[in-house]
mmCIF file of C-alpha atoms in Angstrom:
data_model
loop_
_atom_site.group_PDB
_atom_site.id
_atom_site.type_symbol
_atom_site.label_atom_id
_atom_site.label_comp_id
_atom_site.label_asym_id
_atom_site.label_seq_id
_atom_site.Cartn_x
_atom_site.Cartn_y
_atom_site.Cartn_z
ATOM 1 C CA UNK A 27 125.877 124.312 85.949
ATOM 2 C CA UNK A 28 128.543 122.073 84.366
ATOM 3 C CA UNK A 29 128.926 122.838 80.279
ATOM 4 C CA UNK A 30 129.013 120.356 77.549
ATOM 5 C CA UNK A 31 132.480 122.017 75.616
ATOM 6 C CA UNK A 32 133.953 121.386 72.450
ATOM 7 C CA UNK A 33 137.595 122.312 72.414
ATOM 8 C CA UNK A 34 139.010 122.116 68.908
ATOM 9 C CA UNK A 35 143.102 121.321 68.486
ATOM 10 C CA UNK A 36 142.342 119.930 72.051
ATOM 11 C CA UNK A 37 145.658 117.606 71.499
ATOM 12 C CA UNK A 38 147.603 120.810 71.106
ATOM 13 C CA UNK A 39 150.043 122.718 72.773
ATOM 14 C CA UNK A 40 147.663 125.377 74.319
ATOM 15 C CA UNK A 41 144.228 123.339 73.649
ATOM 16 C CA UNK A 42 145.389 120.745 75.811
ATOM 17 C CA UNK A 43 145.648 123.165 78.427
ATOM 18 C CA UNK A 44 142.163 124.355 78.243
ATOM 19 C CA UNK A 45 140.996 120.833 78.027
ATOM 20 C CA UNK A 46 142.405 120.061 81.095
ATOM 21 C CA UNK A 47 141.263 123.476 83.142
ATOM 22 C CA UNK A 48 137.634 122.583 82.200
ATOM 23 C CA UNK A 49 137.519 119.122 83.366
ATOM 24 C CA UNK A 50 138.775 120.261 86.407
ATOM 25 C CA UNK A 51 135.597 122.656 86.834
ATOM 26 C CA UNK A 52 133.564 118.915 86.149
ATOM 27 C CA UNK A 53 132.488 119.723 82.607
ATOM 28 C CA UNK A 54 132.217 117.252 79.882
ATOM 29 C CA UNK A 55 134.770 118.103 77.560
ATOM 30 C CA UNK A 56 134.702 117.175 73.915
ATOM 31 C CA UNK A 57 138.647 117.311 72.367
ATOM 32 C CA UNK A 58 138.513 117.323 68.381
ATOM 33 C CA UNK A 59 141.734 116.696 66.766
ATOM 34 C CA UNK A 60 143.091 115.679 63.930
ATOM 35 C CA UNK A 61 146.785 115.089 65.123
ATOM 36 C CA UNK A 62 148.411 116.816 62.543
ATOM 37 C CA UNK A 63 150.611 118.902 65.404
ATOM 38 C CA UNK A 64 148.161 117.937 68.474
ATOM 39 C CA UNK A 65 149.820 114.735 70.524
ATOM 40 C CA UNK A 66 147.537 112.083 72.645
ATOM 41 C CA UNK A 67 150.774 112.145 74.997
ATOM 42 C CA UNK A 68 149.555 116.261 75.785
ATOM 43 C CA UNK A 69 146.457 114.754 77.593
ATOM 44 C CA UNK A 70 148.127 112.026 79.651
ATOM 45 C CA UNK A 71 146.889 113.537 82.665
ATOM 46 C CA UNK A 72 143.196 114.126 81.095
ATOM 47 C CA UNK A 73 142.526 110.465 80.189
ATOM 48 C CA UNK A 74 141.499 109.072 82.999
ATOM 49 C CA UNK A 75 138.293 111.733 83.422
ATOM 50 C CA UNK A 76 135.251 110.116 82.809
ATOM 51 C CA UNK A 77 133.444 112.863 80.961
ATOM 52 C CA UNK A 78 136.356 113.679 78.428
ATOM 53 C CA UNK A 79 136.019 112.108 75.111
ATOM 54 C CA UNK A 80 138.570 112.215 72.050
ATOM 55 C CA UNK A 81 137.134 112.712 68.720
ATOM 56 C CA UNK A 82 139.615 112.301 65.814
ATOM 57 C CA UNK A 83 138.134 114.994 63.245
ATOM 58 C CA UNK A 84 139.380 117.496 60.746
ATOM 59 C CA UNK A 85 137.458 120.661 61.547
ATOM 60 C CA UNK A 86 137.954 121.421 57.279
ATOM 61 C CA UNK A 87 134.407 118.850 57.419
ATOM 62 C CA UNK A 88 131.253 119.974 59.167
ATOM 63 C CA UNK A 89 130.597 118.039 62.616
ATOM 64 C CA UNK A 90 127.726 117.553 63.883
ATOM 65 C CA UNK A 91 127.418 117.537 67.814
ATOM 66 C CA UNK A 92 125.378 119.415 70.904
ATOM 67 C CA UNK A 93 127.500 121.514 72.731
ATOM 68 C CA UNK A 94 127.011 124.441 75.204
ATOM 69 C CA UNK A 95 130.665 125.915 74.139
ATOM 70 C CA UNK A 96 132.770 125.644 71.486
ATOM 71 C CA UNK A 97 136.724 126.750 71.206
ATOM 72 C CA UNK A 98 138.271 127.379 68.367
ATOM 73 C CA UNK A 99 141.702 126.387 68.482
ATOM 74 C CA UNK A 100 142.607 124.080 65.610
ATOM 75 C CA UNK A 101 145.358 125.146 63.170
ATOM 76 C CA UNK A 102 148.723 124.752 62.998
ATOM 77 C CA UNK A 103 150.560 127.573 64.663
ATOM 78 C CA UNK A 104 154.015 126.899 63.873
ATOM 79 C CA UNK A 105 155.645 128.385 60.422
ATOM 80 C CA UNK A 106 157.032 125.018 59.792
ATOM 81 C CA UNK A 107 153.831 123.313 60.195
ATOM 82 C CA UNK A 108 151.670 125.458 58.267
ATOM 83 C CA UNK A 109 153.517 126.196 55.285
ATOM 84 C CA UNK A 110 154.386 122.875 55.244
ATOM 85 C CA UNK A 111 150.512 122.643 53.727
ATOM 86 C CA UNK A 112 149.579 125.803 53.029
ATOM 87 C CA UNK A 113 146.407 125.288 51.626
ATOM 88 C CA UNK A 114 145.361 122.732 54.039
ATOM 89 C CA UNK A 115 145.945 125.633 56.843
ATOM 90 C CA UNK A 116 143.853 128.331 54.976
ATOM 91 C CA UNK A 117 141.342 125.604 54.794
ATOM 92 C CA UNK A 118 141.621 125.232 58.254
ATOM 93 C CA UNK A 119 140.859 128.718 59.241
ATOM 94 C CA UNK A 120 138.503 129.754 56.788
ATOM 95 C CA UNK A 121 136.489 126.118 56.210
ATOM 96 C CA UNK A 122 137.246 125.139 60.060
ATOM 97 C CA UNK A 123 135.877 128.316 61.190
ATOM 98 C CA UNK A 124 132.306 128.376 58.916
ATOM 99 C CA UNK A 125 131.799 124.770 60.253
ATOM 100 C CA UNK A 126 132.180 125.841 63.498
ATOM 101 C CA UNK A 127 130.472 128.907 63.460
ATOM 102 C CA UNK A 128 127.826 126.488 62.161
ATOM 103 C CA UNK A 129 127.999 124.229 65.215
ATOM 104 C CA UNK A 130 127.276 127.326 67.170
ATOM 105 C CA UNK A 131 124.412 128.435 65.308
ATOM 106 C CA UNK A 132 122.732 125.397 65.423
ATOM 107 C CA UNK A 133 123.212 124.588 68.856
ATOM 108 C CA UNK A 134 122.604 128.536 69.782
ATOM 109 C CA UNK A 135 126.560 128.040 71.617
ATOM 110 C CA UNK A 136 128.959 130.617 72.709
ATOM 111 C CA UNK A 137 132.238 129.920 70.744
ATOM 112 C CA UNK A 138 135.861 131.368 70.916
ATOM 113 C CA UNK A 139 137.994 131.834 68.081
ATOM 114 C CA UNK A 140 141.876 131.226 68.734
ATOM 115 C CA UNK A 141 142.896 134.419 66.609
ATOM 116 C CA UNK A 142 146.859 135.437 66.204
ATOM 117 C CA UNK A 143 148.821 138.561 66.525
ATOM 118 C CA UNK A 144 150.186 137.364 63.284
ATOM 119 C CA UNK A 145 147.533 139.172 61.835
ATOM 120 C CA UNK A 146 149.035 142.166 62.483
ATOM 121 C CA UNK A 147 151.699 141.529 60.058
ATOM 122 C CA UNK A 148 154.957 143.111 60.302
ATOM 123 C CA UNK A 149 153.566 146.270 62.300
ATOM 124 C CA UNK A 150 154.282 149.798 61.206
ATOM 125 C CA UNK A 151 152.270 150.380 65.195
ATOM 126 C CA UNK A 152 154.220 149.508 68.254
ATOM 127 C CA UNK A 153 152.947 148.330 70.326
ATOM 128 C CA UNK A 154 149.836 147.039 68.793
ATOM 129 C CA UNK A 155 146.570 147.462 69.873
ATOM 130 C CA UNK A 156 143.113 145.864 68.642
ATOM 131 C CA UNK A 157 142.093 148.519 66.463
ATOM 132 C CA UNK A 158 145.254 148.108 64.199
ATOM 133 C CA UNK A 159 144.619 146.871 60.909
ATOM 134 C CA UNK A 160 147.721 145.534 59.888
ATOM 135 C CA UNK A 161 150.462 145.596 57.688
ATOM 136 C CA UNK A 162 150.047 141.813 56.179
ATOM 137 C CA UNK A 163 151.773 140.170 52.933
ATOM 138 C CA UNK A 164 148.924 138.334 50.543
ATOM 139 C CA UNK A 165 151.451 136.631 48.763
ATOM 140 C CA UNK A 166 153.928 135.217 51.231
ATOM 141 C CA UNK A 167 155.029 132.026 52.094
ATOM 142 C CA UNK A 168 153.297 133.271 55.639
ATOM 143 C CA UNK A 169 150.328 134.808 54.038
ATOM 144 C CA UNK A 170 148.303 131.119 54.170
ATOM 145 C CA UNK A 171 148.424 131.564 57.945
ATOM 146 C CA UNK A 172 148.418 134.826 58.306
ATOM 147 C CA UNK A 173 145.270 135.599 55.852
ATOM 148 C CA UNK A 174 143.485 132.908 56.442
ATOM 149 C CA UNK A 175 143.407 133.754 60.452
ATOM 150 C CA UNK A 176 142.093 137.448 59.691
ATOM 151 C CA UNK A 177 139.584 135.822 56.589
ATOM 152 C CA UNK A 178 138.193 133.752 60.028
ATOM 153 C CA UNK A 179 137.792 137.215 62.027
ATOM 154 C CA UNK A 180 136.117 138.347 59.692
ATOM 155 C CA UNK A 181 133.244 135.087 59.265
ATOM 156 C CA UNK A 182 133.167 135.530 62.654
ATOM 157 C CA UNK A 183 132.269 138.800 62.805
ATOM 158 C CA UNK A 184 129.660 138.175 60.262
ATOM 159 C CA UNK A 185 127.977 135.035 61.620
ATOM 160 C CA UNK A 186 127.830 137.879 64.928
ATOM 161 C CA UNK A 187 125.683 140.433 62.295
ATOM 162 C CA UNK A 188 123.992 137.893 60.271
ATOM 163 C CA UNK A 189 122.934 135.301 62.660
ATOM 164 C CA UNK A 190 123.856 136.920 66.163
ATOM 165 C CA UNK A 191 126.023 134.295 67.270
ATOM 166 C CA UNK A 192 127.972 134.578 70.109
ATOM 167 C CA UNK A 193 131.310 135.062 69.396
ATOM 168 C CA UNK A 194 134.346 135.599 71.154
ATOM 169 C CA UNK A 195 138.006 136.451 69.475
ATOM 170 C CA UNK A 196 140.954 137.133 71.223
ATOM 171 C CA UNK A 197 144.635 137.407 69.705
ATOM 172 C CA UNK A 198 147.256 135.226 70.763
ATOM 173 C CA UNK A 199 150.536 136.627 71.058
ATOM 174 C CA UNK A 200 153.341 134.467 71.190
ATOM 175 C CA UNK A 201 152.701 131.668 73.928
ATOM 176 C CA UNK A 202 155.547 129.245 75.391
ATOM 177 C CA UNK A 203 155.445 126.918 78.281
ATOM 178 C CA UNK A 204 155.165 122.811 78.372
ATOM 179 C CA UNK A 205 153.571 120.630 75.417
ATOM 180 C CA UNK A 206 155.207 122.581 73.785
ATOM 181 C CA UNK A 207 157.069 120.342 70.478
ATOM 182 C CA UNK A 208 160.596 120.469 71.054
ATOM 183 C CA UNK A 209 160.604 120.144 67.139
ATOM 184 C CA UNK A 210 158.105 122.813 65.788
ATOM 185 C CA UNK A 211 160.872 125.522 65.110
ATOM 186 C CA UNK A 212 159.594 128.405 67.278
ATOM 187 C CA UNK A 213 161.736 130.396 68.726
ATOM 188 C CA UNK A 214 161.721 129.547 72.538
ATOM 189 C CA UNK A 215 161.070 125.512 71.715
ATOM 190 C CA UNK A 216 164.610 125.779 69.118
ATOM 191 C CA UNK A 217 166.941 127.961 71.554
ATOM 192 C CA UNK A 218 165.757 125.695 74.626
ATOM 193 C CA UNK A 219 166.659 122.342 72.780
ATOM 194 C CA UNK A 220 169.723 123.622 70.794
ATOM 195 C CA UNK A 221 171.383 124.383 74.382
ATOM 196 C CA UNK A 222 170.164 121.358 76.792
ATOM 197 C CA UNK A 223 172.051 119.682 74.177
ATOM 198 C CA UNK A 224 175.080 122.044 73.897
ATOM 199 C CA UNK A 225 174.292 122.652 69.741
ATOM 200 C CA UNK A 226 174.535 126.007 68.370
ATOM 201 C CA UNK A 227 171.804 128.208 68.698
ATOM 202 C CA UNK A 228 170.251 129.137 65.578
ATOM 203 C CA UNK A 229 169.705 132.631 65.126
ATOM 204 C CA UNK A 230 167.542 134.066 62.141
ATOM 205 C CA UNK A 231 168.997 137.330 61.089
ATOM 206 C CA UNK A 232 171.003 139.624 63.209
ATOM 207 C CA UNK A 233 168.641 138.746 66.125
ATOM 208 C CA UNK A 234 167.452 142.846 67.209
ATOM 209 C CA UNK A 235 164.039 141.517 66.060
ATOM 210 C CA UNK A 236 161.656 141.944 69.232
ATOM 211 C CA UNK A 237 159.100 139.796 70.791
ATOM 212 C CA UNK A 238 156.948 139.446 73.489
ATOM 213 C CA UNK A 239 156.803 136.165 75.509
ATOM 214 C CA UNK A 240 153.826 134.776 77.277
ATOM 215 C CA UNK A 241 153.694 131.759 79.517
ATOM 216 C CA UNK A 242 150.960 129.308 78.896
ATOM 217 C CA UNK A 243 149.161 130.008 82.013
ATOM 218 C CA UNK A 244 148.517 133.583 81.970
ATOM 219 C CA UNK A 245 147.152 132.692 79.085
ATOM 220 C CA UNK A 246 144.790 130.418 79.293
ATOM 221 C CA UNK A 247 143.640 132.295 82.525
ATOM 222 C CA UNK A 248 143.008 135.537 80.179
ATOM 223 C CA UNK A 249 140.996 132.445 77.787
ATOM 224 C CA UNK A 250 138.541 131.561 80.328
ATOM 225 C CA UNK A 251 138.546 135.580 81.604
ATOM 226 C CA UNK A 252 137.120 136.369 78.103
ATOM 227 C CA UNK A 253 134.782 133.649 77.095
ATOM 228 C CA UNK A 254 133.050 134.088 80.957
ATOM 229 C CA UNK A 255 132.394 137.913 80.159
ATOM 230 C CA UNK A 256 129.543 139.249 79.292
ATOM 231 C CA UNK A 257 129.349 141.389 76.359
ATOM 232 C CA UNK A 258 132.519 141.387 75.179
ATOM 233 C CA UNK A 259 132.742 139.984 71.936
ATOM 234 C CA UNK A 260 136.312 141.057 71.332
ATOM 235 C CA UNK A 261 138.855 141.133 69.598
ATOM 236 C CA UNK A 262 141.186 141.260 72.549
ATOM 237 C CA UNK A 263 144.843 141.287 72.265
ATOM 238 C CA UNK A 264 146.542 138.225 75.225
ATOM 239 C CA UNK A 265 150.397 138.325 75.795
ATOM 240 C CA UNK A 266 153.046 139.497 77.596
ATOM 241 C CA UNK A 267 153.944 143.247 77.049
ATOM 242 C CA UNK A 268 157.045 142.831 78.357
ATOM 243 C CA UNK A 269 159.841 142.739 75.014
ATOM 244 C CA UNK A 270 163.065 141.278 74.417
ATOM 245 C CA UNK A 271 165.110 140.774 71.632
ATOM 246 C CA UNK A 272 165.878 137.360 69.774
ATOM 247 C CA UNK A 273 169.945 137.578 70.625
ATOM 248 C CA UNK A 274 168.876 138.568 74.511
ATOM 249 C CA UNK A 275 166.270 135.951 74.616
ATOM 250 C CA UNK A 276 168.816 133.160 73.223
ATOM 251 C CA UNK A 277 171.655 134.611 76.020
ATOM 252 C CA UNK A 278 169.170 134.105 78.688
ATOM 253 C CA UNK A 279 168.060 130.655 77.715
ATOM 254 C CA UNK A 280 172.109 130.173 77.450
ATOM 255 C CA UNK A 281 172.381 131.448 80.948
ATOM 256 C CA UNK A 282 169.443 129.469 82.528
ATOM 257 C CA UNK A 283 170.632 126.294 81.104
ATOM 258 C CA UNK A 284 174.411 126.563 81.873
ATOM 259 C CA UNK A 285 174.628 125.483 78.464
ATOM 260 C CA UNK A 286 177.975 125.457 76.074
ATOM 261 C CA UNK A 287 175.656 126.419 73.457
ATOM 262 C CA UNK A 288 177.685 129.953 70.900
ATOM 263 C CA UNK A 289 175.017 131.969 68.412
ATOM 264 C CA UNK A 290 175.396 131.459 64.979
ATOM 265 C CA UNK A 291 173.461 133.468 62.541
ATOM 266 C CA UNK A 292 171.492 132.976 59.485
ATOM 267 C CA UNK A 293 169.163 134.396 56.855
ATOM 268 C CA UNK A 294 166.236 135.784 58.003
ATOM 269 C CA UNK A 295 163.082 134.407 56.593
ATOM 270 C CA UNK A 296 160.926 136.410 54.239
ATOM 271 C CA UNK A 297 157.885 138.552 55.833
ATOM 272 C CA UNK A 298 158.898 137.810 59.375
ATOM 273 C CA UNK A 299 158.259 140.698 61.480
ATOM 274 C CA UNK A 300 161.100 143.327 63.113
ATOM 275 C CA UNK A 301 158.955 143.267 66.383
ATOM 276 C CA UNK A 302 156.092 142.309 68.058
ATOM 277 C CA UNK A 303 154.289 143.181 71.589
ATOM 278 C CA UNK A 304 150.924 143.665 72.612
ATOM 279 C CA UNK A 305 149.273 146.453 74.042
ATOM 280 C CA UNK A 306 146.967 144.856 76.347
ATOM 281 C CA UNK A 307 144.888 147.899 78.403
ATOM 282 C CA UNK A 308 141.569 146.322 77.060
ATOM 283 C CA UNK A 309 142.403 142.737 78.383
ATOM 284 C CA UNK A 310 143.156 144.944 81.724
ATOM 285 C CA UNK A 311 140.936 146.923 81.880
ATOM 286 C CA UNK A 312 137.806 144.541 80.457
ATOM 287 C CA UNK A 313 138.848 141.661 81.999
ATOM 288 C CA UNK A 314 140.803 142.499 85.168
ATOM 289 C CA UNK A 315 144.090 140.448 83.246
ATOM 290 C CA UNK A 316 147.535 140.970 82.970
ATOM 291 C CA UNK A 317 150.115 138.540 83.087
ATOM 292 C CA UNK A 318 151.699 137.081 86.152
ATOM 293 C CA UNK A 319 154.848 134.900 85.398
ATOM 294 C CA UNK A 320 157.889 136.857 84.340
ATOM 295 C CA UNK A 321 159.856 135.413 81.802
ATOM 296 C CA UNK A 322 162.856 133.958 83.564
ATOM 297 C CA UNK A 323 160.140 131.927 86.232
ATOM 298 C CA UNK A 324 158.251 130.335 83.155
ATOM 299 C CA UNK A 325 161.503 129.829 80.911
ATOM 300 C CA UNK A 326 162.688 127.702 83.855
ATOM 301 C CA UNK A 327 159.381 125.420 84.065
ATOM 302 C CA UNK A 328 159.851 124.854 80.601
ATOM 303 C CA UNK A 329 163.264 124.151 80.189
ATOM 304 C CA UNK A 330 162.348 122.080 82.741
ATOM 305 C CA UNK A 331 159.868 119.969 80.503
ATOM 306 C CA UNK A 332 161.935 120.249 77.995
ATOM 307 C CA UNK A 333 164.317 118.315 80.292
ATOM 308 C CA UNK A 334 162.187 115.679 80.801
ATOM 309 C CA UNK A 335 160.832 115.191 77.284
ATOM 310 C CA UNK A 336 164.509 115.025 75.869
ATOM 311 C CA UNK A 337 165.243 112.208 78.759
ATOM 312 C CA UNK A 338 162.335 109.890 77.509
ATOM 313 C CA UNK A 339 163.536 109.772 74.241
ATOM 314 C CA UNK A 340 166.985 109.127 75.225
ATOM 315 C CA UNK A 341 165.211 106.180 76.994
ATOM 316 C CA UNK A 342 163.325 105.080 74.127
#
């Protein structure tokens, strides 16, 4: 039976991608955005579907639709985005998410909440699994994302007690691939530009910080994975377990490339974390996912749209 969805931050980076893997299954699909960081040109190839409507809306104001699904994805997810306004993102998680939550009681829908692995903080765990608490600043210049995502677990988890919604959280570890903005200062999206056009690449501290690096699709196959099981509310850590350091990860982009591209280092910004990697075993052994790209194989798809977004504006 096709769905009626509602995909919030549908014009985003990974939201787009989930629009476009539910049309494909012939449901109606619903894209709320309010184009803060979400761009129309991310559903180019969406557009033409009949049953796929855009709805310019800021998810901080109630909305009032009937919907069979809801996900959760709207906020910022980008440090220079959401400090940019940080009250406008804690808004967005904690307002966004009681209005949604709202939706779904009303309309007695399933609905997904787009949680982070920044709310893990700066781990004192490694690597981090679901029942970690964290090790988070409340007074940060991250703190407006990083609070304001677990403040939204925790409505969630309520609305589940309260009003036994059905909820579904998973935690998104960090996520690359194409729609991507080549301006949004994340890590992979800034070493990827900085050497197709032979700048330095920027490195923020010494660069032995670790991360772990997922490609968009695993992920969004681990999205619909979780919101199709039963009983599983969550939370449920999705990444890529497998870690590299910032300085390794800007010599393979160098490599990859064939760019002229040298490091050059600079201050490390307050509260962000030594390292970061998922332990996934309940997204394995719940939900039958682990990722398939390796890192090299999805680096070179999206240096490849990377390619082809810095050519268009060259054009333009």
């Amino acid at each position: 039976m096709k769905k009626r969805i509602l995909v919030t931050g549908g014009a985003g980076f990974i939201g787009s991608h989930i629009c476009e893997r539910l049309l494909k299954k012939g449901n109606y699909v619903i894209c709320c955005d309010n184009f803060y960081t979400g761009n129309k040109n991310n559903l180019d190839r969406v557009l033409d579907y009949k049953n796929f409507e855009i709805l310019r809306h800021d998810i901080t104001f109630p909305i009032y639709l009937e919907v069979d699904e809801i996900f959760n994805f709207a906020c910022p997810a980008s440090p220079v985005y959401y400090q940019n306004d940080p009250v406008q993102t804690v808004k967005t998680c904690v307002h966004g998410a009681i209005n949604m939550l709202g939706l779904a009681k009303r309309t007695n829908s399933k609905i997904m909440q787009a949680s982070t692995s920044e709310i893990y903080g700066d781990p004192e765990v490694h690597p981090q699994n679901e029942s970690y608490k964290g090790a988070v600043s409340i007074d940060g210049p991250r703190a407006c994302y990083d609070e304001g995502k677990r403040c939204a677990e925790t409505i969630f988890w309520d609305y589940k007690r309260q009003h036994n919604v059905n909820v579904k959280v998973i935690r998104i570890f960090n996520t690359y691939g194409p729609r991507m903005q080549i301006n949004d200062g994340r890590v992979v999206s800034n070493f990827i530009v900085q050497a197709l056009t032979n700048k330095d690449i920027t490195v923020y501290g010494d660069g032995s910080q670790t991360r772990s690096f997922c490609y968009v699709d695993d992920l969004v196959d681990g999205i619909f994975l979780m919101m199709n099981k039963e009983n599983l509310p969550g939370p449920v850590n999705l990444g890529n377990p497998s870690e590299i350091s910032i300085n390794e990860l800007a010599k393979e982009i160098i490599d990859l490339v064939g760019s002229k591209s040298r490091l050059i280092n600079k201050e490390l910004p307050i509260d962000d974390p030594k390292q970061r990697c998922p332990n996934i075993d309940v997204a394995k052994e719940k939900l039958g996912w682990k990722p398939s790209y390796n890192r090299q194989e999805g680096l070179k798809k999206t240096i490849k749209y990377f390619e082809m977004i810095l050519e268009k504006e060259k054009e333009s």
